[in-house]
PDB file of C-alpha atoms and ligand atoms in Angstrom:
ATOM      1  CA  UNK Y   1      -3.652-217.538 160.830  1.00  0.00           C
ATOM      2  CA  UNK Y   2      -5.159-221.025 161.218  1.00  0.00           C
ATOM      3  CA  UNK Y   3      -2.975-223.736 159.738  1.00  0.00           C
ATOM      4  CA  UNK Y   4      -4.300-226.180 157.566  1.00  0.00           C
ATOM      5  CA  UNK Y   5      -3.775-228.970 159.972  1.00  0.00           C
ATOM      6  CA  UNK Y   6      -6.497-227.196 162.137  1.00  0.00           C
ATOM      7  CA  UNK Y   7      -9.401-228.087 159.756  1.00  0.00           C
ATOM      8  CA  UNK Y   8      -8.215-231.580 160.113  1.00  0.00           C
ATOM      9  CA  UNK Y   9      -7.721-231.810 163.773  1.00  0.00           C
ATOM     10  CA  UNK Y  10     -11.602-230.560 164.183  1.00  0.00           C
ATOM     11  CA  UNK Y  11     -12.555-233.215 161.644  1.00  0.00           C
ATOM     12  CA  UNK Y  12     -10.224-236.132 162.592  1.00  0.00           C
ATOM     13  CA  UNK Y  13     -13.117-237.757 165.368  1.00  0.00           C
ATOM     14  CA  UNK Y  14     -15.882-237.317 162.429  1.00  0.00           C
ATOM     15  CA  UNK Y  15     -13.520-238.604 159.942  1.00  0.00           C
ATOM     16  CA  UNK Y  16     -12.359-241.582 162.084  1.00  0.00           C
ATOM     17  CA  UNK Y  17     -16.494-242.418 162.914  1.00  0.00           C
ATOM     18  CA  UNK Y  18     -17.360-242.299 159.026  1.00  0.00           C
ATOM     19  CA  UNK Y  19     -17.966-245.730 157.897  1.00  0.00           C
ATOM     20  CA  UNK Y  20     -16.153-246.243 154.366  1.00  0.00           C
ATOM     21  CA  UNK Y  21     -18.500-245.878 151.699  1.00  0.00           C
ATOM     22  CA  UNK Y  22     -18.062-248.629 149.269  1.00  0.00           C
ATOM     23  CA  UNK Y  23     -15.465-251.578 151.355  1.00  0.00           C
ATOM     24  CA  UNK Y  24     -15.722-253.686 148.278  1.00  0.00           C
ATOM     25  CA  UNK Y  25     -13.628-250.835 146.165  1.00  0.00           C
ATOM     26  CA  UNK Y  26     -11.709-250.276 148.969  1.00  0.00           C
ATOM     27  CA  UNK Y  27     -10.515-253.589 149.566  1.00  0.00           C
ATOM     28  CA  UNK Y  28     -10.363-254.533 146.404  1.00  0.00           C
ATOM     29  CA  UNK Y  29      -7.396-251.249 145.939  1.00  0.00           C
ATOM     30  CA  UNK Y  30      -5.646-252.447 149.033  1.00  0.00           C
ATOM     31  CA  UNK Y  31      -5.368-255.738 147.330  1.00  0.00           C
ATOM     32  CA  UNK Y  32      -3.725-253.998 144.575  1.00  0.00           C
ATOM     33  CA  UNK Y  33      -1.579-252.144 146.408  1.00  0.00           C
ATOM     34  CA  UNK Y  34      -0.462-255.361 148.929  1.00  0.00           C
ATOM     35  CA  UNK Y  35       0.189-256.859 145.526  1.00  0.00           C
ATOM     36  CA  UNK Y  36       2.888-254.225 144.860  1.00  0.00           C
ATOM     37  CA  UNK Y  37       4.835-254.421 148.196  1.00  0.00           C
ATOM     38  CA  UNK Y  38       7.691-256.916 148.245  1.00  0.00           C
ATOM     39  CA  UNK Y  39       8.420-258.585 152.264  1.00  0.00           C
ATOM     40  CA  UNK Y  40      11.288-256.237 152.561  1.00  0.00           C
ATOM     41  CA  UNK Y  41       9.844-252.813 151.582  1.00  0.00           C
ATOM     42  CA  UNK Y  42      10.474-250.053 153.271  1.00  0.00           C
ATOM     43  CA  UNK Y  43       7.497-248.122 152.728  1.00  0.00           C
ATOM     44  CA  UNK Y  44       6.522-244.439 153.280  1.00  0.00           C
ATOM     45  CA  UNK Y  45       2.942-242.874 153.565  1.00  0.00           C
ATOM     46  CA  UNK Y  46       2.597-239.181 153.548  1.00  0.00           C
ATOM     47  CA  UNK Y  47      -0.767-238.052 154.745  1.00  0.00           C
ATOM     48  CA  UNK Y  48      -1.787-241.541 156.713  1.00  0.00           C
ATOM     49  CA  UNK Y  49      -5.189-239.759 158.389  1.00  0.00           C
ATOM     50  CA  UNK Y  50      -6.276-242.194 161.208  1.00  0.00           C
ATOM     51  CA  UNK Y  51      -4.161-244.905 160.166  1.00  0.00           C
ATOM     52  CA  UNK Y  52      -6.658-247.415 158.625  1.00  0.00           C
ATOM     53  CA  UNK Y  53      -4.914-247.893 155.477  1.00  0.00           C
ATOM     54  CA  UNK Y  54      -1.225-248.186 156.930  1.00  0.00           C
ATOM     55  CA  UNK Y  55      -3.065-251.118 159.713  1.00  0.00           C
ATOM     56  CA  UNK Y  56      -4.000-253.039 156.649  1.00  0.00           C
ATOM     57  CA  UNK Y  57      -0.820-252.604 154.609  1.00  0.00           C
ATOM     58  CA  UNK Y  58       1.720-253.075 156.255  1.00  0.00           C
ATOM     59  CA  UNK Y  59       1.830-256.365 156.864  1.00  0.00           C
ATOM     60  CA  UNK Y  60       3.487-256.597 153.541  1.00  0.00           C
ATOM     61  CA  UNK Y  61       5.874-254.742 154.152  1.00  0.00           C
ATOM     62  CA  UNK Y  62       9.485-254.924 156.473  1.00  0.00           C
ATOM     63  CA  UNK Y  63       8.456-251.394 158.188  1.00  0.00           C
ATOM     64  CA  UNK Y  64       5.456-248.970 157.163  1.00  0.00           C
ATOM     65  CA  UNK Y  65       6.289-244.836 158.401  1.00  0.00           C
ATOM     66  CA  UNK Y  66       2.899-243.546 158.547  1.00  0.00           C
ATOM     67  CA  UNK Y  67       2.868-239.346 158.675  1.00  0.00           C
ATOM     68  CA  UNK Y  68       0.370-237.056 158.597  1.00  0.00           C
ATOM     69  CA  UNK Y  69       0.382-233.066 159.783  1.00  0.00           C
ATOM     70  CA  UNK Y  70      -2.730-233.606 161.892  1.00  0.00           C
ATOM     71  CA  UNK Y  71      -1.911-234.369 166.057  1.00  0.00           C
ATOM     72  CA  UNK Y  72      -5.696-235.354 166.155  1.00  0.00           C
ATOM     73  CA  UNK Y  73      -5.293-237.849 163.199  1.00  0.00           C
ATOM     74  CA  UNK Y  74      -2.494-239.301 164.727  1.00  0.00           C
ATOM     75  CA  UNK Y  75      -3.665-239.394 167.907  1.00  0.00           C
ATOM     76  CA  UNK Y  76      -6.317-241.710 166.811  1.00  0.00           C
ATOM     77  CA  UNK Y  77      -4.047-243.835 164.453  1.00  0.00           C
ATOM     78  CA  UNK Y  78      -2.084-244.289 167.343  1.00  0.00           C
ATOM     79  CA  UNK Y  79      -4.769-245.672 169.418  1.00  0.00           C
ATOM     80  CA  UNK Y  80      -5.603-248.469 166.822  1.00  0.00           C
ATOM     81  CA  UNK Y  81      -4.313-251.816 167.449  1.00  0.00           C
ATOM     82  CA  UNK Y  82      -1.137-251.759 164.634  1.00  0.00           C
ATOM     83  CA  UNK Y  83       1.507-254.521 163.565  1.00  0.00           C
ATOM     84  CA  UNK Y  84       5.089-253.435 165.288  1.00  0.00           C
ATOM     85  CA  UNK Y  85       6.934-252.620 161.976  1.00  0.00           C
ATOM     86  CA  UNK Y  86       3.994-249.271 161.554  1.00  0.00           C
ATOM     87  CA  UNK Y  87       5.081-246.277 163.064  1.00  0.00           C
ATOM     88  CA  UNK Y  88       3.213-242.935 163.283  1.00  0.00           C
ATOM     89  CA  UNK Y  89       5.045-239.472 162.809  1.00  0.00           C
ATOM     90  CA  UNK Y  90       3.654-236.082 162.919  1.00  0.00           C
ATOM     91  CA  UNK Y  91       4.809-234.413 159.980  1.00  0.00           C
ATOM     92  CA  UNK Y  92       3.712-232.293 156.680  1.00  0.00           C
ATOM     93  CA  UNK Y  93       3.815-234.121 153.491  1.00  0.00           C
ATOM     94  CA  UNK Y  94       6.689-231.915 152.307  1.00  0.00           C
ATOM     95  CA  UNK Y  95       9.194-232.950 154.935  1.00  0.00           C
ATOM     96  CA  UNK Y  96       8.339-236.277 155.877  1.00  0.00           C
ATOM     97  CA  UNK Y  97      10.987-237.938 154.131  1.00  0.00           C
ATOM     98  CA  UNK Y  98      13.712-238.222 156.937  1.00  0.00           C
ATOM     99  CA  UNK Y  99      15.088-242.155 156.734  1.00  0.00           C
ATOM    100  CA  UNK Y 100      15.016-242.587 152.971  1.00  0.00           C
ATOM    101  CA  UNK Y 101      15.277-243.655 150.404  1.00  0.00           C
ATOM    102  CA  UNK Y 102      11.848-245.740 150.259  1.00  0.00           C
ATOM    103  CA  UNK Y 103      10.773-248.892 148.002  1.00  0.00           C
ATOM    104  CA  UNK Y 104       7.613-247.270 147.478  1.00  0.00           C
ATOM    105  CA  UNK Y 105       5.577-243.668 149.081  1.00  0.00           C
ATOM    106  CA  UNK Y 106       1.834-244.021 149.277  1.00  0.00           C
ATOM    107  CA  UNK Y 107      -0.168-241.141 149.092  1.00  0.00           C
ATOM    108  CA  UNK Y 108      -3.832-242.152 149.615  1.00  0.00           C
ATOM    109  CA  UNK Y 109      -6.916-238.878 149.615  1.00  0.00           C
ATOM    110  CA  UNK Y 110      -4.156-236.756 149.636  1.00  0.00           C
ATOM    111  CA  UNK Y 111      -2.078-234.936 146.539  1.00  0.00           C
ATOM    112  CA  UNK Y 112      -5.223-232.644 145.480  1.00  0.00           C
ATOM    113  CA  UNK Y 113      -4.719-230.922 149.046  1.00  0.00           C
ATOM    114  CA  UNK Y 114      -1.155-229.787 149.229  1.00  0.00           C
ATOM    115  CA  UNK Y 115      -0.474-226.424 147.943  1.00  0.00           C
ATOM    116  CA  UNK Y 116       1.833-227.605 145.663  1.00  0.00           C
ATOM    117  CA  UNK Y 117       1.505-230.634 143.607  1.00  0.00           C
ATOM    118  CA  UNK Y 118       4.675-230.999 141.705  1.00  0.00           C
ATOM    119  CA  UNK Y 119       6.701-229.612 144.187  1.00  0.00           C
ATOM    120  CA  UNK Y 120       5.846-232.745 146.245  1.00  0.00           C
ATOM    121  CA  UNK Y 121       5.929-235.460 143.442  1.00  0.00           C
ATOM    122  CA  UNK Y 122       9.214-233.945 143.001  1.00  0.00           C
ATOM    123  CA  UNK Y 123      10.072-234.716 146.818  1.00  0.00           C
ATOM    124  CA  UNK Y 124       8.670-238.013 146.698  1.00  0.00           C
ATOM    125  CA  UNK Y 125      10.932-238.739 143.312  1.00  0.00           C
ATOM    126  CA  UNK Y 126      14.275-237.829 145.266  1.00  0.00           C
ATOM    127  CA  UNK Y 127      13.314-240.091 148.162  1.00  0.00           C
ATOM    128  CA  UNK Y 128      12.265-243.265 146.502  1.00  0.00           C
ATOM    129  CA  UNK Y 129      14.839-246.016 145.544  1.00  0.00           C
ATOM    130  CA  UNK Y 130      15.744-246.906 141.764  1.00  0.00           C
ATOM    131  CA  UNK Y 131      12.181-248.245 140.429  1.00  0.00           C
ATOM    132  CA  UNK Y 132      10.113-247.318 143.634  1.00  0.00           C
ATOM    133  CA  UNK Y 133       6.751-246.958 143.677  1.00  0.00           C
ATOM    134  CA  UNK Y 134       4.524-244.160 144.021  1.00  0.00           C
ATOM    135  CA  UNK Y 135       1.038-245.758 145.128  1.00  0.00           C
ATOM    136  CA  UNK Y 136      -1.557-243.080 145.131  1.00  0.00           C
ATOM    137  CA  UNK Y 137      -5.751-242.120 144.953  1.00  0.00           C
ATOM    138  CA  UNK Y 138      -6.287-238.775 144.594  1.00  0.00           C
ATOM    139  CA  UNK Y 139      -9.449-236.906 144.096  1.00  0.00           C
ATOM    140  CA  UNK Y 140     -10.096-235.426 141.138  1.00  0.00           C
ATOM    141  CA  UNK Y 141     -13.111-232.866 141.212  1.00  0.00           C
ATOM    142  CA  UNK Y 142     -12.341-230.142 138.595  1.00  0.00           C
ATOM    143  CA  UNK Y 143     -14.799-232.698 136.152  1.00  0.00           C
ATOM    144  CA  UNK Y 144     -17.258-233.007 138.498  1.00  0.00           C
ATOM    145  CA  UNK Y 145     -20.692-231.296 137.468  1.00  0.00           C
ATOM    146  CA  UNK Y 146     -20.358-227.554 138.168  1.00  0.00           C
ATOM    147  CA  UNK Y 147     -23.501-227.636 140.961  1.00  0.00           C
ATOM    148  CA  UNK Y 148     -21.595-230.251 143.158  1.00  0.00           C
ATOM    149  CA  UNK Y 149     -18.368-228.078 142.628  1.00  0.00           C
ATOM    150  CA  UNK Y 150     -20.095-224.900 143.490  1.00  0.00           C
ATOM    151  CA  UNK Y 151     -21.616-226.877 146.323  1.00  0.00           C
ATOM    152  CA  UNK Y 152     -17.417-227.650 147.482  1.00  0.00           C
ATOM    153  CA  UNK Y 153     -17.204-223.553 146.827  1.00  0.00           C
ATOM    154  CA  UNK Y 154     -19.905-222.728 149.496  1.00  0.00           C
ATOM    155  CA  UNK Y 155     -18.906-225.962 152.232  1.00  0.00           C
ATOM    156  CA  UNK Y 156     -14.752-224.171 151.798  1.00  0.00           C
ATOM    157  CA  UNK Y 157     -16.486-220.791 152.252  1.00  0.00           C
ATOM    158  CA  UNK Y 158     -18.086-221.696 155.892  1.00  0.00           C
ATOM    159  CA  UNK Y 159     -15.055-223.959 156.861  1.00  0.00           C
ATOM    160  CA  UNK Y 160     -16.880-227.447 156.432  1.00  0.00           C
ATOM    161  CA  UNK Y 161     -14.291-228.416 153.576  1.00  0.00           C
ATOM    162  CA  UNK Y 162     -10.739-228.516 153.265  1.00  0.00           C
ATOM    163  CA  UNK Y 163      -8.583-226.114 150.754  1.00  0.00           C
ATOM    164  CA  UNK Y 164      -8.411-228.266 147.904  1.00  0.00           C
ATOM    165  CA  UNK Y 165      -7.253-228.087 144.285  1.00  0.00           C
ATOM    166  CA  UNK Y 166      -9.640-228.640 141.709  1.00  0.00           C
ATOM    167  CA  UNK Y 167      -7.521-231.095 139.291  1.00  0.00           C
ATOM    168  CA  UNK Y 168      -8.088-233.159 136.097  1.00  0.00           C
ATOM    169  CA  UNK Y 169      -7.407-236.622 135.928  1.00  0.00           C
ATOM    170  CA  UNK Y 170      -5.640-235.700 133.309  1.00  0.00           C
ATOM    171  CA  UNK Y 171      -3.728-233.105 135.082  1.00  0.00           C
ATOM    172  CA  UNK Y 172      -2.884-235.273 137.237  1.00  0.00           C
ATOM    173  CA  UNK Y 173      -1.415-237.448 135.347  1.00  0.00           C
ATOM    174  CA  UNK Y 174       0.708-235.117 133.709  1.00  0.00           C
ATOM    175  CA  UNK Y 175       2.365-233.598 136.411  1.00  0.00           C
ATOM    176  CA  UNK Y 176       3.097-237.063 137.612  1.00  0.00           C
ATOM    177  CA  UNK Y 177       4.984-237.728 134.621  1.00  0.00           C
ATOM    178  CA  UNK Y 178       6.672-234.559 134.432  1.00  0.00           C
ATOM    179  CA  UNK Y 179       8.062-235.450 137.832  1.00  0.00           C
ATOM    180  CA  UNK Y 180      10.060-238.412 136.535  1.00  0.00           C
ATOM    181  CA  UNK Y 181       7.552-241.215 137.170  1.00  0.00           C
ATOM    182  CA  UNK Y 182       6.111-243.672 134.402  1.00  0.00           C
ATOM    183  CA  UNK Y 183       2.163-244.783 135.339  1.00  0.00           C
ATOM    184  CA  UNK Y 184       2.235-247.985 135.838  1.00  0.00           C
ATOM    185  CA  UNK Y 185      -1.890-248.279 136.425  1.00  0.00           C
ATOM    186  CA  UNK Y 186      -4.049-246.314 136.491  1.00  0.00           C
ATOM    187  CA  UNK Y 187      -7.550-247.512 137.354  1.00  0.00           C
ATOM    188  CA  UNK Y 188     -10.655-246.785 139.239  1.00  0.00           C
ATOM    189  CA  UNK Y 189     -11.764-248.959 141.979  1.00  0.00           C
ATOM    190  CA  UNK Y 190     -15.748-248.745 142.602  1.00  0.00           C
ATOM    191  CA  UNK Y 191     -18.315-246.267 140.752  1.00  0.00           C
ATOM    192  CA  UNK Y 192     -16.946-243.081 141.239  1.00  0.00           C
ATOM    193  CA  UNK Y 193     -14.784-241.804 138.342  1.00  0.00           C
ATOM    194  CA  UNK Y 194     -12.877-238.473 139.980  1.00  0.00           C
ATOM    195  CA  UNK Y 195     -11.206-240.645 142.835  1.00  0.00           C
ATOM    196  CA  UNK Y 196      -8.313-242.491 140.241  1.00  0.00           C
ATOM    197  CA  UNK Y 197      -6.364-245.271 141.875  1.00  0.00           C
ATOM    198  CA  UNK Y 198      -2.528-244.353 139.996  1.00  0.00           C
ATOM    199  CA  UNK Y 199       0.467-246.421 140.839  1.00  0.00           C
ATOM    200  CA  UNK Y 200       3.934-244.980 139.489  1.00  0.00           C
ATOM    201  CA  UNK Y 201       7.318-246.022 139.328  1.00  0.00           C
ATOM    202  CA  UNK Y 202      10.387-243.630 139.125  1.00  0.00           C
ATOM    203  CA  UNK Y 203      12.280-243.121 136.014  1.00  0.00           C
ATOM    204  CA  UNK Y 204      15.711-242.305 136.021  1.00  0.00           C
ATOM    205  CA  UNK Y 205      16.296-238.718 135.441  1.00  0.00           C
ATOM    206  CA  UNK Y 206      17.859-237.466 132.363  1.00  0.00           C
ATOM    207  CA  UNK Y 207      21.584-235.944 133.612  1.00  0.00           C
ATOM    208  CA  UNK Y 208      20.890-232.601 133.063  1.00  0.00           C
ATOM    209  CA  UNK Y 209      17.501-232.395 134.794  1.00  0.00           C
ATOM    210  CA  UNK Y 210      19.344-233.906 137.710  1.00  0.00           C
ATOM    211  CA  UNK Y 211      22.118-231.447 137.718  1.00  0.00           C
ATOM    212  CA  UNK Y 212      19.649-228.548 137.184  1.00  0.00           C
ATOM    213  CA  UNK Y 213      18.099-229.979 140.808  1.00  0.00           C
ATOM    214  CA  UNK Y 214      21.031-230.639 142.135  1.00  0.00           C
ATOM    215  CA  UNK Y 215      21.991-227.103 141.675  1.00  0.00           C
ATOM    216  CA  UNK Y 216      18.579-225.503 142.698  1.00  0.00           C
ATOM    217  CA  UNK Y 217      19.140-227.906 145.891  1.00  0.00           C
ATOM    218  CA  UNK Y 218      22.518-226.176 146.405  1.00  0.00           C
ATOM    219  CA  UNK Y 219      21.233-222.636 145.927  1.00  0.00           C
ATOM    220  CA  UNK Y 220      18.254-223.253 148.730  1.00  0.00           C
TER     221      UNK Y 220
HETATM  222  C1  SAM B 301      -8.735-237.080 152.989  1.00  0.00           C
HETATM  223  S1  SAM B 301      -7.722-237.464 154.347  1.00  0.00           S
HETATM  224  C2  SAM B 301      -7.058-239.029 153.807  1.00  0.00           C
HETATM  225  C3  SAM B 301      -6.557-239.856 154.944  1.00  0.00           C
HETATM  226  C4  SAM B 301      -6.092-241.252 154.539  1.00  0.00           C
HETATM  227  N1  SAM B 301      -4.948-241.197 153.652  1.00  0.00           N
HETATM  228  C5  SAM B 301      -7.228-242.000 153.889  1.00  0.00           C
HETATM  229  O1  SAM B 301      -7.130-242.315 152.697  1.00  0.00           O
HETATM  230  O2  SAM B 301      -8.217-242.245 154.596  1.00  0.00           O
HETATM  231  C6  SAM B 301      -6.353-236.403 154.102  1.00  0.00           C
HETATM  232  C7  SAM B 301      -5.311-236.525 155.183  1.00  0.00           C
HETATM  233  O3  SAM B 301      -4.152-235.828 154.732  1.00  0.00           O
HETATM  234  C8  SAM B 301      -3.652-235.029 155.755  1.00  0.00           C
HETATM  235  N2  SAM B 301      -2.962-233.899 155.111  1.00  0.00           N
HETATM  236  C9  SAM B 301      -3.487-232.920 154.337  1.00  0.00           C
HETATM  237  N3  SAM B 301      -2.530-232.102 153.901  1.00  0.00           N
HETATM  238  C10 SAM B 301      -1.371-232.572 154.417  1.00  0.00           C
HETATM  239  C11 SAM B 301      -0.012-232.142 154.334  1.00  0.00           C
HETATM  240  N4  SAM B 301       0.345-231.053 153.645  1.00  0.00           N
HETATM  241  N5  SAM B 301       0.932-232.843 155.000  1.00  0.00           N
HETATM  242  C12 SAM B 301       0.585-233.952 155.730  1.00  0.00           C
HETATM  243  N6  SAM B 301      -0.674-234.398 155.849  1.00  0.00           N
HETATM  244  C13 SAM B 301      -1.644-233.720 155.186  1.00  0.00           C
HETATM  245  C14 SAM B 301      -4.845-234.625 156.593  1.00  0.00           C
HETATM  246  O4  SAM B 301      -4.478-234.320 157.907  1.00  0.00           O
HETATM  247  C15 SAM B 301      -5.693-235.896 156.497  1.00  0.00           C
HETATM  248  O5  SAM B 301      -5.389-236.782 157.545  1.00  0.00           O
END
């Protein structure tokens, strides 16, 4: 069976060739985010495509891991000219967090496409420090109008779009709450309302939900 990383790979040259559609809203997030990011951050990105958004960010940062499961993403990232403290790893969002804990895990385009959303919130609450930050854009489609959605329905069907989950904003937000993080903005950066800018930071967990992971941990 094809892995997921395949649909990426055969889009990564396309991807890397698209020009971005709106670089006011764009740079006006990466402002936001830079804003965030203290000199000494450690910083993790799960899902870093061709690198663009690591290049500009981590400058403002002490060291930037950039991962994504796609070779062909990668292998264009890593042809980009990119400050020494970046580095590029292959590796799926799930298990990407080797060298933790992080100050702060950006997940940019990226949280509506893993299988598993909470499961991986959950992974990215164990590896951040004491108040880090989860800095994140995620598409939202499940309120988009139902002829663009069945439009995404027929592009999966014939391979031209990737498997995706159809969340809420709202949705969204709750399952990054119930994973332990308080939203510390949430905001939309140009005209389109389904791609929400949300940057979290890690509560402490309550003892026994700890314990309870702790032991589910234990048991594999
Ligand atoms: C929509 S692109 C976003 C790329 C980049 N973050 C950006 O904002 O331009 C999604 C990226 O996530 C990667 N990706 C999707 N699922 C992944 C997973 N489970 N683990 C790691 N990377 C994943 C894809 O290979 C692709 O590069």
């Amino acid at each position: 069976m094809a892995s997921p990383a395949n649909f990426w790979d055969g889009i990564a040259e396309r991807y890397a060739a698209r020009p971005i559609k709106d670089v006011a809203a764009y740079d006006a997030m990466l402002a936001d985010a830079a804003s965030r990011l203290k000199p000494t951050d450690r910083v993790l990105e799960l899902g870093c495509g061709t690198g663009s958004t690591a290049i500009r960010l981590a400058p403002y940062a002490a060291s930037w891991t950039a991962t994504d499961f796609s070779p062909e993403m990668l292998r264009i990232a890593r042809a980009k000219q990119a400050p020494d403290t970046l580095r590029f790893i292959l590796a799926d969002a799930q298990s990407a967090f080797d060298g933790g804990p992080y100050d702060a895990i950006c997940a940019f385009q990226l949280l509506h496409l893993v299988d598993d959303v909470s499961q991986l919130l959950a992974a990215i609450h164990a590896n951040l420090k004491p108040d880090g930050l989860l800095i994140s854009k995620t598409w939202c489609f499940a309120e988009m109008s139902l002829p663009l959605r069945a439009l995404f329905r027929i592009l999966r069907a014939a391979k031209l779009f990737p498997k995706a989950r159809a969340l809420t904003r709202s949705e969204l937000r709750q399952a990054i709450s119930a994973a332990g993080f308080d939203i510390a903005e949430e905001r939309v950066f140009g005209q389109n309302p389904h791609g929400p800018y949300i940057v979290a930071r890690k509560r402490p967990l309550a003892k026994e939900t700890l314990a309870a992971r702790q032991l589910l941990s234990a048991k594999g």
